[in-house]
Coordinates of N, CA and C in Angstrom, one line a residue:
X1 N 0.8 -1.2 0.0 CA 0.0 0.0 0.0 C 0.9 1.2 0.0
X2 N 0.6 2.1 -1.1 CA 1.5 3.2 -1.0 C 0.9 4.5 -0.2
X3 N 2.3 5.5 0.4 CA 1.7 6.0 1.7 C 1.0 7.3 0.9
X4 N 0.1 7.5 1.8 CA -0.9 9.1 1.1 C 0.1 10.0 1.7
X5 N -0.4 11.0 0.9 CA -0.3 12.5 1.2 C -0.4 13.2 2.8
X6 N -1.3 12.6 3.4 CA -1.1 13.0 4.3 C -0.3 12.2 5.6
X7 N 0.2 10.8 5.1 CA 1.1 10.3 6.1 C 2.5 10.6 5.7
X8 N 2.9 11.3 4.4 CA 4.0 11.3 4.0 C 4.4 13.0 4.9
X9 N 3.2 13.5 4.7 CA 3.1 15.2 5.2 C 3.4 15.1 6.9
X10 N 2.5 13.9 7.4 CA 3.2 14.0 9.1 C 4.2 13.5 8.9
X11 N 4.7 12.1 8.6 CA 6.5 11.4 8.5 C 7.0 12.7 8.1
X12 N 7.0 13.4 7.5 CA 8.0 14.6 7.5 C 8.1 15.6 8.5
X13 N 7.2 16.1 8.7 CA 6.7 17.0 9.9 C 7.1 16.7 11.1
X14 N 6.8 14.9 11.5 CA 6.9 14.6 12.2 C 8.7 14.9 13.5
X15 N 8.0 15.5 14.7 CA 9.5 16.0 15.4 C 9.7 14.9 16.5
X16 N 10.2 14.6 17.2 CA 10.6 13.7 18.3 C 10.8 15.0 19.7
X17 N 9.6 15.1 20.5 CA 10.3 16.5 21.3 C 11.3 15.7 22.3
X18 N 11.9 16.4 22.9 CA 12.8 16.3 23.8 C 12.5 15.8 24.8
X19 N 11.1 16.7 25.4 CA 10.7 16.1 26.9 C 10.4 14.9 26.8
X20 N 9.7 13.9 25.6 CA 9.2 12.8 25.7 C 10.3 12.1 25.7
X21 N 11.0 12.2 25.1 CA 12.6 11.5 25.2 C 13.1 10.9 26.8
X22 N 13.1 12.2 27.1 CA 13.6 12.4 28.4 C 12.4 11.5 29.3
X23 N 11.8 11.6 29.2 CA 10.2 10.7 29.6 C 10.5 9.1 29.8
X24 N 10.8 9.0 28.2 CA 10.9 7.5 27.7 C 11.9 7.0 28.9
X25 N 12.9 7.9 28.4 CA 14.4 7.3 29.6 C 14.0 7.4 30.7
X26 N 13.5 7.8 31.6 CA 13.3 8.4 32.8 C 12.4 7.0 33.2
X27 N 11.8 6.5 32.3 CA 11.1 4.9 32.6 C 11.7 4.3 32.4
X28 N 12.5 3.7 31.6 CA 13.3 2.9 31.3 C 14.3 2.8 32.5
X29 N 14.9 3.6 32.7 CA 15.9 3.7 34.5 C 15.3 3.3 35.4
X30 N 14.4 3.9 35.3 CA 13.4 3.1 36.5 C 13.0 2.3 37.0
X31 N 12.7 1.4 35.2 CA 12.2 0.1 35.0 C 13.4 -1.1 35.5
X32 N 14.6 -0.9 34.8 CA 15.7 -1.4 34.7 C 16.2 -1.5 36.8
X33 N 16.5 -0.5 37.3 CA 16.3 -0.4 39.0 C 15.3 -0.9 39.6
X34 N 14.3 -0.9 39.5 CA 13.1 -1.4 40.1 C 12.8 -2.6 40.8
X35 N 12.8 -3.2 41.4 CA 12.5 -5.0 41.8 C 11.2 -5.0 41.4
X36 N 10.6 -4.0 41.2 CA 9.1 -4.6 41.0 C 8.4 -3.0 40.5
X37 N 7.5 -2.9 39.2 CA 6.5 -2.0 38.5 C 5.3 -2.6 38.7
X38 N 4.6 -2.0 39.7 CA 3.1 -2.6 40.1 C 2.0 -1.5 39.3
X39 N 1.2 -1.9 38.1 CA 0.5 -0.9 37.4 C -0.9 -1.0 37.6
X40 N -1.3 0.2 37.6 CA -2.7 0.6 38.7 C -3.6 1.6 37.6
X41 N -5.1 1.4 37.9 CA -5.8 2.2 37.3 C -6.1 3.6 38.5
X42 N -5.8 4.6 38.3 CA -5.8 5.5 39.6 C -7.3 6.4 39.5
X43 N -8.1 5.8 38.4 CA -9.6 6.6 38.7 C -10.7 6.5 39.7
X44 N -10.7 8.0 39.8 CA -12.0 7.6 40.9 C -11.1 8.5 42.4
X45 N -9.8 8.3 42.1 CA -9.0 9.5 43.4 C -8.9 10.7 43.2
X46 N -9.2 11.6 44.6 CA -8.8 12.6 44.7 C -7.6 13.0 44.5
X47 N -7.1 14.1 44.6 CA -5.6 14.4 44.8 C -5.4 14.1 46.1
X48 N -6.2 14.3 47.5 CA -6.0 14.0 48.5 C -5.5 12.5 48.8
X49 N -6.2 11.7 48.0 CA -6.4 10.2 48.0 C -5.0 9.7 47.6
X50 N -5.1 10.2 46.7 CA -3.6 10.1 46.0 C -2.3 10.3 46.9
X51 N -2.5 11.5 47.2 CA -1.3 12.0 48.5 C -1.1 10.9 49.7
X52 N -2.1 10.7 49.8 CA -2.3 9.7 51.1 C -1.6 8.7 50.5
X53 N -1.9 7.5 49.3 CA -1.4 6.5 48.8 C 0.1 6.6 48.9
X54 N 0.2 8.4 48.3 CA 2.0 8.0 47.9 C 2.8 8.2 49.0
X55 N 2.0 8.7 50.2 CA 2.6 8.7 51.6 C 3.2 7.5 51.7
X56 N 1.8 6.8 51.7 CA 1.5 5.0 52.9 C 3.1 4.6 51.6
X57 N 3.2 5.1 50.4 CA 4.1 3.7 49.8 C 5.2 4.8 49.4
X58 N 6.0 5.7 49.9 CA 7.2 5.8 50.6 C 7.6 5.4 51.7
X59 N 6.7 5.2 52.4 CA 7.3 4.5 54.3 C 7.4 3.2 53.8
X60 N 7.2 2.4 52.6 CA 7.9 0.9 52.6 C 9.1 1.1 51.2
X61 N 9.4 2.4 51.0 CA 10.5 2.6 50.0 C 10.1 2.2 48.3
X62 N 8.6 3.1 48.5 CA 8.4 2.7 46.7 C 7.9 4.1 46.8
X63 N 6.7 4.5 45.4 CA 6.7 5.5 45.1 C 5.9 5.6 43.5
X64 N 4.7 6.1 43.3 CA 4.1 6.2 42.6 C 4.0 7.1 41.7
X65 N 4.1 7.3 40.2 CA 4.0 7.9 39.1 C 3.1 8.1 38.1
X66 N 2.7 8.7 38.1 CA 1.1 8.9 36.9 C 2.2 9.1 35.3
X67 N 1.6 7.8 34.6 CA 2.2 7.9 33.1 C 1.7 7.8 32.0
X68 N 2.3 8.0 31.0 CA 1.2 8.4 29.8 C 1.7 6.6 29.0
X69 N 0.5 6.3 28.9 CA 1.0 5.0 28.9 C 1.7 4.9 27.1
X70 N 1.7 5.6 26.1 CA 2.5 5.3 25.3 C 4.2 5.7 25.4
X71 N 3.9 6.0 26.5 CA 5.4 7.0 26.6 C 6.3 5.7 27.4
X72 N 5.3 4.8 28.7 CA 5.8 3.8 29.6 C 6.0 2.7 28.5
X73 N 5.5 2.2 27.9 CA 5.0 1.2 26.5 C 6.6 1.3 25.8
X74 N 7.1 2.6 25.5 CA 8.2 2.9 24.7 C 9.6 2.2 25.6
X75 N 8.9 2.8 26.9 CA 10.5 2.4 27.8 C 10.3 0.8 28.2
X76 N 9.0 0.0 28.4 CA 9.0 -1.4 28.9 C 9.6 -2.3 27.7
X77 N 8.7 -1.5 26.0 CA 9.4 -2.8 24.9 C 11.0 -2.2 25.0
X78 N 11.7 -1.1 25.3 CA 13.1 -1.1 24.9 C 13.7 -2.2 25.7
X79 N 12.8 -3.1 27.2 CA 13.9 -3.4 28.1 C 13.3 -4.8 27.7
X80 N 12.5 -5.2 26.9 CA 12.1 -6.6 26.2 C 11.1 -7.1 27.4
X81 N 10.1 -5.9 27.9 CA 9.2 -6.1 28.7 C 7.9 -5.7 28.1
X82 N 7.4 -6.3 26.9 CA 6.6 -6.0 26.0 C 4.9 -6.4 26.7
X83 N 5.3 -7.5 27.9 CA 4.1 -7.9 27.9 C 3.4 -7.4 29.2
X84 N 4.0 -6.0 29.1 CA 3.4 -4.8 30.2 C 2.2 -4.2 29.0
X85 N 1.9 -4.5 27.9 CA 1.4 -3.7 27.1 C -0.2 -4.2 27.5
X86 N -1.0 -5.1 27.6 CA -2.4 -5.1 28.2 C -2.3 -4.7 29.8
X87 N -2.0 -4.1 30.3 CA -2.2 -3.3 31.5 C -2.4 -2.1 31.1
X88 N -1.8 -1.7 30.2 CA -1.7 0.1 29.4 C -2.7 0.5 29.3
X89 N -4.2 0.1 29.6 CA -5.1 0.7 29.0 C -6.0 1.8 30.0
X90 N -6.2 3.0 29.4 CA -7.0 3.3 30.4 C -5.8 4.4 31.7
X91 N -6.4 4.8 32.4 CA -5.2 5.8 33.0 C -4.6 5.0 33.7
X92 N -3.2 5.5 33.8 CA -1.8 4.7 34.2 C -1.2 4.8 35.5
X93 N -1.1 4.5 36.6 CA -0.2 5.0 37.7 C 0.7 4.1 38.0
X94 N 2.2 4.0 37.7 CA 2.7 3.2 38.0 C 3.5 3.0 39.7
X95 N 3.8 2.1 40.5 CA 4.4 2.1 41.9 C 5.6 1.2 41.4
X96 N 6.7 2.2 41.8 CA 8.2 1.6 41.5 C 8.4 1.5 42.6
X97 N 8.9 -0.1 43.3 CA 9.8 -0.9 44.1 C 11.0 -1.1 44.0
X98 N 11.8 -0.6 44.8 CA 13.1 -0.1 45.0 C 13.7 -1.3 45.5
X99 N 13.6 -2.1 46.2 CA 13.4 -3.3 46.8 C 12.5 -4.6 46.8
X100 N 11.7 -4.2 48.2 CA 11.0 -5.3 48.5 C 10.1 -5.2 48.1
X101 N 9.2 -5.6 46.7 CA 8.0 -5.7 46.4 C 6.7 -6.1 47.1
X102 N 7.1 -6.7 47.9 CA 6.0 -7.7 48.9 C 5.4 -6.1 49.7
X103 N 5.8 -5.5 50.3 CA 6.0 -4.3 50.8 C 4.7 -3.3 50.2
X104 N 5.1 -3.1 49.3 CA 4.5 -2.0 48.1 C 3.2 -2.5 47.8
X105 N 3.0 -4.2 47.5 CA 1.8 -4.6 47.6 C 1.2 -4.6 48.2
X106 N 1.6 -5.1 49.3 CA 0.4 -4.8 50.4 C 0.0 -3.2 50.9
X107 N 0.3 -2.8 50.7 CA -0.4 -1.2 50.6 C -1.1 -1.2 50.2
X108 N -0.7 -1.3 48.5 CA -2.0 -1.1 47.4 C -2.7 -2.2 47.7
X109 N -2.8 -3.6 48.6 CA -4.3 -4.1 48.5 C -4.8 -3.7 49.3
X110 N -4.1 -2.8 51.1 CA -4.7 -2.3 51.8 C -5.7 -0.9 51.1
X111 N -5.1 -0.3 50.9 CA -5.3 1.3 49.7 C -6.8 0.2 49.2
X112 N -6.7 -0.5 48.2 CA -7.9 -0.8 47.5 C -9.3 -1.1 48.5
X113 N -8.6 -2.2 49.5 CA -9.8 -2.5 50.2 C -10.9 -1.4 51.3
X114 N -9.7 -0.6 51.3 CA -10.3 0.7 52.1 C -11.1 1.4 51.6
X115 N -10.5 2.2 50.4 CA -11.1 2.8 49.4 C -12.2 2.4 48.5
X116 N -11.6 1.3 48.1 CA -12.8 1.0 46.7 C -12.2 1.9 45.3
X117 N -11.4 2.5 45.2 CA -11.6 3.2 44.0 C -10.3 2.8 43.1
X118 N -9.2 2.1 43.8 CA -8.3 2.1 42.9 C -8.1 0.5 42.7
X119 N -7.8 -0.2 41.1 CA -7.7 -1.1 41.0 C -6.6 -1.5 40.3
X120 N -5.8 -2.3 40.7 CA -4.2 -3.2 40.7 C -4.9 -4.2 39.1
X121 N -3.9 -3.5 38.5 CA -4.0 -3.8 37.1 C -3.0 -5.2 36.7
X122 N -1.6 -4.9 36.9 CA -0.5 -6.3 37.4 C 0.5 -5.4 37.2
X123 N 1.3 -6.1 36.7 CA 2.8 -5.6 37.1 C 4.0 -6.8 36.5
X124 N 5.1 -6.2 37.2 CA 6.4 -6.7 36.3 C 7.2 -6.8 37.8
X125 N 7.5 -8.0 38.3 CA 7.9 -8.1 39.8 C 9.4 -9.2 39.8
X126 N 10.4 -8.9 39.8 CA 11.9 -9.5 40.1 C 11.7 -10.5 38.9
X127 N 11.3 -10.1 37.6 CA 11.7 -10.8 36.4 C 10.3 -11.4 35.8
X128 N 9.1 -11.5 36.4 CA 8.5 -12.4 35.7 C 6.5 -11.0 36.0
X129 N 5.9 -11.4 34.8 CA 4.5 -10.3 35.1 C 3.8 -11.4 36.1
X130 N 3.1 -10.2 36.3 CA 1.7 -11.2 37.0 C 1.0 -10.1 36.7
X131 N -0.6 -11.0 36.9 CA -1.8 -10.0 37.0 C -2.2 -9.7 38.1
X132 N -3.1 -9.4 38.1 CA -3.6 -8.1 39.4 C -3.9 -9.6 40.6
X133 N -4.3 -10.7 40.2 CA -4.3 -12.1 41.1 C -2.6 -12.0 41.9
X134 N -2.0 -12.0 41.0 CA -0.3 -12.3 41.4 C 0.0 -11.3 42.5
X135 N -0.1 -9.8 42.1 CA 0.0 -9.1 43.3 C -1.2 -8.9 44.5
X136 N -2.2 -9.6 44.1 CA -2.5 -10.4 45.5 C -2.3 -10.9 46.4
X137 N -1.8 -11.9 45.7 CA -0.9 -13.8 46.7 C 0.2 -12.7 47.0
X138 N 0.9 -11.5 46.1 CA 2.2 -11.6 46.1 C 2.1 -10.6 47.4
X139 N 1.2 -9.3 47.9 CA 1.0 -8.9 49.3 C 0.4 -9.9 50.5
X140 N 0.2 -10.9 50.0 CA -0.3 -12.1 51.2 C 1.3 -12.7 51.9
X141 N 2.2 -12.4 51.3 CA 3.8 -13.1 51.2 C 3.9 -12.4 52.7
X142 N 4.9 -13.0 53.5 CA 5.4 -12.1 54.5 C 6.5 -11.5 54.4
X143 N 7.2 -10.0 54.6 CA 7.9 -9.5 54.5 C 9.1 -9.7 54.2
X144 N 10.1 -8.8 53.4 CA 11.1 -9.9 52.3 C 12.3 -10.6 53.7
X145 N 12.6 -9.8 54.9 CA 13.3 -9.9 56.1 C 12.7 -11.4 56.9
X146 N 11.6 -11.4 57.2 CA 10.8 -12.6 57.4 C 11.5 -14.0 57.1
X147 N 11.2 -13.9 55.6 CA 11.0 -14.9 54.4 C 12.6 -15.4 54.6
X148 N 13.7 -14.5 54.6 CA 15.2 -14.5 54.7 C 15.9 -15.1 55.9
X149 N 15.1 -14.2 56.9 CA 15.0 -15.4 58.3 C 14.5 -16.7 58.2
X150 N 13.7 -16.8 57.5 CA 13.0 -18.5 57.6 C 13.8 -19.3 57.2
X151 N 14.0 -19.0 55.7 CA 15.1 -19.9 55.0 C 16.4 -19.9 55.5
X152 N 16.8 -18.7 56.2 CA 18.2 -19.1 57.1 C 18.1 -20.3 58.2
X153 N 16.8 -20.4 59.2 CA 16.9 -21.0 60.1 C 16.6 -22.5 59.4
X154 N 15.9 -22.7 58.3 CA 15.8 -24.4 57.2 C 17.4 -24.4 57.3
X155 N 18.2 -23.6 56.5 CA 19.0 -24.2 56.3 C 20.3 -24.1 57.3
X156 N 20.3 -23.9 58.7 CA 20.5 -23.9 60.0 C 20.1 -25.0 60.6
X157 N 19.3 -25.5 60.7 CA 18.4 -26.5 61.0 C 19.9 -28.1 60.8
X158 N 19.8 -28.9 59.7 CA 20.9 -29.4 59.2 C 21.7 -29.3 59.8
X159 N 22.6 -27.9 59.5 CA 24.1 -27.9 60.1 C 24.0 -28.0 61.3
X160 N 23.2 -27.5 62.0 CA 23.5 -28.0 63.7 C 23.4 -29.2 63.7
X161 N 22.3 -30.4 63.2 CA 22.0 -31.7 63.2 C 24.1 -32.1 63.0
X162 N 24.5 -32.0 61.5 CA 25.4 -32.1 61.6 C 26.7 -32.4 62.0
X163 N 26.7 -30.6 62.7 CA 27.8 -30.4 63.8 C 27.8 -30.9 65.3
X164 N 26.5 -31.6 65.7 CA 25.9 -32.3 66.6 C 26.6 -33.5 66.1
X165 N 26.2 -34.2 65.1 CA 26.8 -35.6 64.4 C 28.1 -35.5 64.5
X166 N 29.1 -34.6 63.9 CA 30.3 -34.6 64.6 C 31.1 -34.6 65.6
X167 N 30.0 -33.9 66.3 CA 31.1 -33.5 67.9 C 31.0 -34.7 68.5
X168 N 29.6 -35.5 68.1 CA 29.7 -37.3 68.9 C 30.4 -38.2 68.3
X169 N 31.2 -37.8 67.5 CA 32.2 -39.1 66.9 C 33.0 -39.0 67.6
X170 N 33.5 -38.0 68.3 CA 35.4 -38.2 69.3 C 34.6 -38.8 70.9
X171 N 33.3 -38.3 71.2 CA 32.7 -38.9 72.4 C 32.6 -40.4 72.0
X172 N 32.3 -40.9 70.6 CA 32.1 -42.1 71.1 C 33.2 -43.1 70.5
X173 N 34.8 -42.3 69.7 CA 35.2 -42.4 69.6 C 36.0 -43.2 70.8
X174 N 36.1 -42.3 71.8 CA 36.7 -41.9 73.7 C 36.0 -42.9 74.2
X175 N 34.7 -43.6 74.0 CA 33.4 -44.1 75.0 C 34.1 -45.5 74.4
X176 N 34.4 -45.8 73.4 CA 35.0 -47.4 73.0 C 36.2 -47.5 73.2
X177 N 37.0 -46.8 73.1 CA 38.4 -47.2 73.8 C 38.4 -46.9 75.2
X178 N 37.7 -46.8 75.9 CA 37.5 -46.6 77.4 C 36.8 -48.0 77.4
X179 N 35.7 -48.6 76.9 CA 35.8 -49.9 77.1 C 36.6 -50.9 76.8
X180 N 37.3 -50.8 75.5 CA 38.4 -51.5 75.4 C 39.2 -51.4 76.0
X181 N 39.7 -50.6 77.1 CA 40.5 -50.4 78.3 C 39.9 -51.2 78.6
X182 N 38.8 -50.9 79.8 CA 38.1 -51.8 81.1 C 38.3 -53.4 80.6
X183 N 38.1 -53.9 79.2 CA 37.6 -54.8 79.0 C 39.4 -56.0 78.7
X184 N 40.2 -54.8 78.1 CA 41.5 -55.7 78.5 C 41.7 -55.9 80.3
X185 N 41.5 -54.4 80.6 CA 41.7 -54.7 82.6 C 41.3 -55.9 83.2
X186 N 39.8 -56.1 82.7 CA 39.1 -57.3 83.1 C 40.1 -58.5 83.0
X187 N 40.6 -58.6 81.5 CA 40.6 -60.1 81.3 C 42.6 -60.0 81.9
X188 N 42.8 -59.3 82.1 CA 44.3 -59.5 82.8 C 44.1 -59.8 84.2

């Protein structure tokens, strides 16, 4: 299909501004740092409502962004995160986790259940999406400190068994040649 007059007229015209540039990158950094992009439909909030939100999710070290979703779209396919694109629809707020994702979520399900007005769309969390279900289960998780303690104390667990198992081999190492003493004593 050959291009009309008027697509050849924008392709030419067409300018790349700066700010959006600056935009694109400014997600893409973000995206790339992030442990976790939790994407939200934010209608239905006040500004006040809003302030409140981005309060409650700085005290767990994340932080919420209203985005134009072709602009986020540009910076998620540059990072081969293309399949952030059915969340895009519709107004955009995204919550960048700086860390602990588990954290950030549970806010936003607390935020939802209170409210009613704002609804967890999914997200892009330590490599893999989920849907608005995933960051569900995924604020049901107990805290990432928790989780790190547990598995230290599993795999604690063992080595004491272990170092228990070892420390009784010179005891009973000691416990049989002490009868083989007594037992030569005897027979002399």
């Amino acid at each position: 299909m050959a291009p009309t007059k008027t697509s050849e007229h924008r392709a030419a015209t067409h300018v790349v501004r700066p700010e959006k540039v600056h935009q694109v990158e400014a997600f893409r950094s973000r995206l790339l740092d992030a442990a976790a992009a939790i994407l939200t439909d934010y209608r239905g909030l006040n500004v006040g409502e809003l302030s409140q939100l981005r309060a409650r999710l700085r005290e767990v070290g994340a932080d919420l962004k209203v985005v134009k979703n072709t602009l986020f779209q540009r910076a998620a396919d540059s990072l081969g995160r293309e399949e952030l694109a059915p969340f895009l629809q519709g107004p955009t707020a995204v919550v960048f986790a700086a860390a602990d994702p588990v954290a950030p979520a549970r806010v936003l399900v607390e935020f939802v259940r209170q409210m009613r007005k704002l609804e967890i769309k999914g997200g892009w969390v330590e490599g893999r999406v989920l849907t608005a279900e995933g960051i569900r289960r995924l604020a049901d998780l107990p805290p990432r400190p928790q989780l790190l303690a547990a598995a230290a104390g599993s795999l604690r667990s063992p080595l004491a068994g272990l170092v228990g198992a070892l420390a009784g081999l010179p005891r009973a190492l000691l416990s049989a040649v002490e009868q083989i003493r007594r037992a030569r004593e005897q027979a002399a």
